[in-house]
Coordinates of C-alpha atoms in Angstrom, one line a residue:
M1 CA 44.0 -127.8 27.1
A2 CA 45.1 -128.0 31.4
C3 CA 41.7 -127.2 33.1
G4 CA 41.8 -125.1 35.7
D5 CA 45.5 -123.6 34.7
H6 CA 46.3 -119.9 35.9
I7 CA 47.3 -118.3 31.8
M8 CA 49.0 -115.3 31.3
V9 CA 49.7 -113.1 27.7
K10 CA 51.4 -110.5 27.1
R11 CA 50.1 -107.3 26.2
W12 CA 51.5 -104.2 24.3
G13 CA 54.9 -105.8 24.0
G14 CA 55.6 -107.5 27.2
I15 CA 54.3 -104.2 29.5
Y16 CA 52.0 -105.6 31.3
Y17 CA 50.1 -109.5 31.1
H18 CA 46.3 -110.3 31.0
H19 CA 45.0 -113.3 33.0
G20 CA 42.7 -116.1 33.1
I21 CA 41.8 -119.4 33.1
D22 CA 42.0 -121.9 31.2
M23 CA 38.6 -123.9 31.3
G24 CA 39.9 -126.7 29.2
D25 CA 37.3 -127.1 26.4
G26 CA 39.1 -124.4 24.5
T27 CA 37.4 -121.5 26.4
V28 CA 39.2 -118.5 28.8
I29 CA 36.9 -116.7 32.0
H30 CA 38.8 -113.7 32.8
F31 CA 38.0 -110.2 34.0
S32 CA 37.7 -108.7 30.3
G33 CA 39.3 -104.6 31.8
E34 CA 42.1 -103.7 30.7
P35 CA 44.0 -100.6 31.9
F36 CA 42.3 -98.2 29.4
H37 CA 39.0 -100.8 28.9
R38 CA 37.5 -100.3 32.3
R39 CA 33.9 -99.1 31.4
N40 CA 32.1 -102.2 30.3
A41 CA 34.8 -104.4 32.3
R42 CA 33.2 -108.4 33.9
V43 CA 34.5 -111.4 33.7
L44 CA 33.9 -113.3 30.6
R45 CA 34.1 -116.8 28.7
C46 CA 35.7 -116.4 25.5
S47 CA 37.4 -118.7 22.9
L48 CA 41.0 -119.0 23.9
E49 CA 42.2 -117.7 20.8
D50 CA 40.1 -114.5 22.0
F51 CA 42.0 -113.8 25.0
L52 CA 45.2 -114.8 23.4
K53 CA 44.7 -112.2 20.5
G54 CA 48.0 -114.2 18.4
G55 CA 50.1 -114.2 21.8
V56 CA 51.7 -117.5 23.1
K57 CA 49.7 -119.0 26.2
I58 CA 51.7 -118.9 29.5
V59 CA 50.4 -121.3 32.2
V60 CA 52.0 -119.4 36.0
Q61 CA 53.9 -121.8 38.2
Y62 CA 53.4 -121.2 41.7
D63 CA 55.5 -121.9 44.3
S64 CA 55.0 -125.2 46.6
A65 CA 54.7 -123.4 49.0
V66 CA 52.0 -122.0 47.8
D67 CA 48.3 -123.2 48.6
V68 CA 46.6 -124.0 45.4
L69 CA 42.7 -125.4 44.5
S70 CA 41.6 -128.2 42.8
A71 CA 41.2 -128.0 39.1
S72 CA 37.9 -128.1 39.7
E73 CA 37.4 -126.2 42.3
T74 CA 39.4 -123.1 40.6
T75 CA 37.0 -123.8 37.6
Q76 CA 34.0 -123.0 39.3
R77 CA 35.1 -119.6 41.4
A78 CA 36.1 -118.7 37.7
V79 CA 32.6 -119.7 36.8
D80 CA 30.3 -118.1 39.7
L81 CA 32.0 -115.3 39.3
L82 CA 30.9 -115.2 35.5
E83 CA 29.3 -111.4 34.6
Q84 CA 31.2 -109.4 37.7
T85 CA 31.7 -105.9 37.6
G86 CA 34.1 -103.7 39.3
Y87 CA 37.6 -103.5 37.7
S88 CA 39.7 -101.9 39.7
L89 CA 42.9 -101.6 38.2
F90 CA 45.1 -101.7 41.8
R91 CA 42.5 -103.5 43.0
K92 CA 40.7 -105.7 41.5
N93 CA 41.8 -106.3 37.8
C94 CA 43.1 -109.6 35.7
E95 CA 45.4 -110.9 38.0
H96 CA 43.4 -110.7 41.0
F97 CA 40.2 -112.5 39.7
A98 CA 42.7 -115.6 37.8
T99 CA 44.7 -115.4 41.7
Y100 CA 41.6 -115.7 44.0
C101 CA 40.0 -118.7 41.6
K102 CA 43.5 -120.5 42.0
T103 CA 44.4 -119.6 45.2
G104 CA 41.4 -118.4 47.5
K105 CA 43.8 -115.0 47.9
P106 CA 42.9 -112.0 45.2
A107 CA 46.4 -110.9 44.0
S108 CA 48.5 -109.0 41.3
E109 CA 52.0 -109.5 41.4
Q110 CA 52.2 -106.8 38.2
V111 CA 50.4 -104.0 40.7
T112 CA 53.3 -104.9 43.2
F113 CA 55.9 -104.8 41.1
Y114 CA 54.8 -101.6 39.4
M115 CA 53.5 -99.9 42.7
R116 CA 57.6 -100.5 44.4
A117 CA 59.1 -99.4 41.0
G118 CA 56.8 -95.7 41.1
A119 CA 57.9 -95.9 44.7
M120 CA 61.7 -95.8 44.3
V121 CA 61.1 -93.5 40.9
M122 CA 59.9 -90.9 43.5
L123 CA 63.2 -91.8 46.1
A124 CA 65.9 -91.4 43.6
G125 CA 63.6 -87.9 42.2
A126 CA 63.4 -87.0 46.0
A127 CA 67.2 -87.3 46.3
L128 CA 68.3 -85.5 43.4
A129 CA 66.4 -82.6 44.3
G130 CA 68.1 -83.0 47.9
A131 CA 71.2 -82.8 46.3
A132 CA 70.7 -80.5 44.0
V133 CA 68.9 -78.0 46.4
G134 CA 72.4 -79.1 48.6
A135 CA 74.5 -78.2 45.7
K136 CA 73.1 -74.5 45.0
I137 CA 72.9 -73.8 49.5
L138 CA 76.7 -74.5 49.5
G139 CA 77.8 -72.7 46.3
K140 CA 76.5 -69.7 47.9
G141 CA 78.5 -70.0 50.6
R142 CA 81.5 -69.9 48.7
A143 CA 84.1 -66.5 49.2
P144 CA 84.5 -64.7 45.6
R145 CA 87.0 -65.3 43.7
A146 CA 89.9 -63.4 42.6

């Protein structure tokens, strides 16, 4: 066990990752709210086995340009947040929690990725709709066939 590690595990076949802080004693502190289980979501401590639910532990590696807190600071932040509630998929999820504990700044690369992907899909849809409307308008301006 690496005390203070930001860890994650794949969920739903890798559609998303669940994040937590490895406490170094076989337990993990994490924000229990996952996308469809928000009602009773809170920061809690559980066994590593319960956190992984049969998945494989992945240690999050931070870029050297990112300042990370010491293991003791990281774990103390996690302990201080135990029982906190207020889960929000877009503003306060398990990744925001773990990143905050490790760096002091809440962030979620997953949320950023999915929001960008959604924006790209919307732009592509708008472009296709515009092209379809343009083709229909241009088609009406043709001379009748003989």
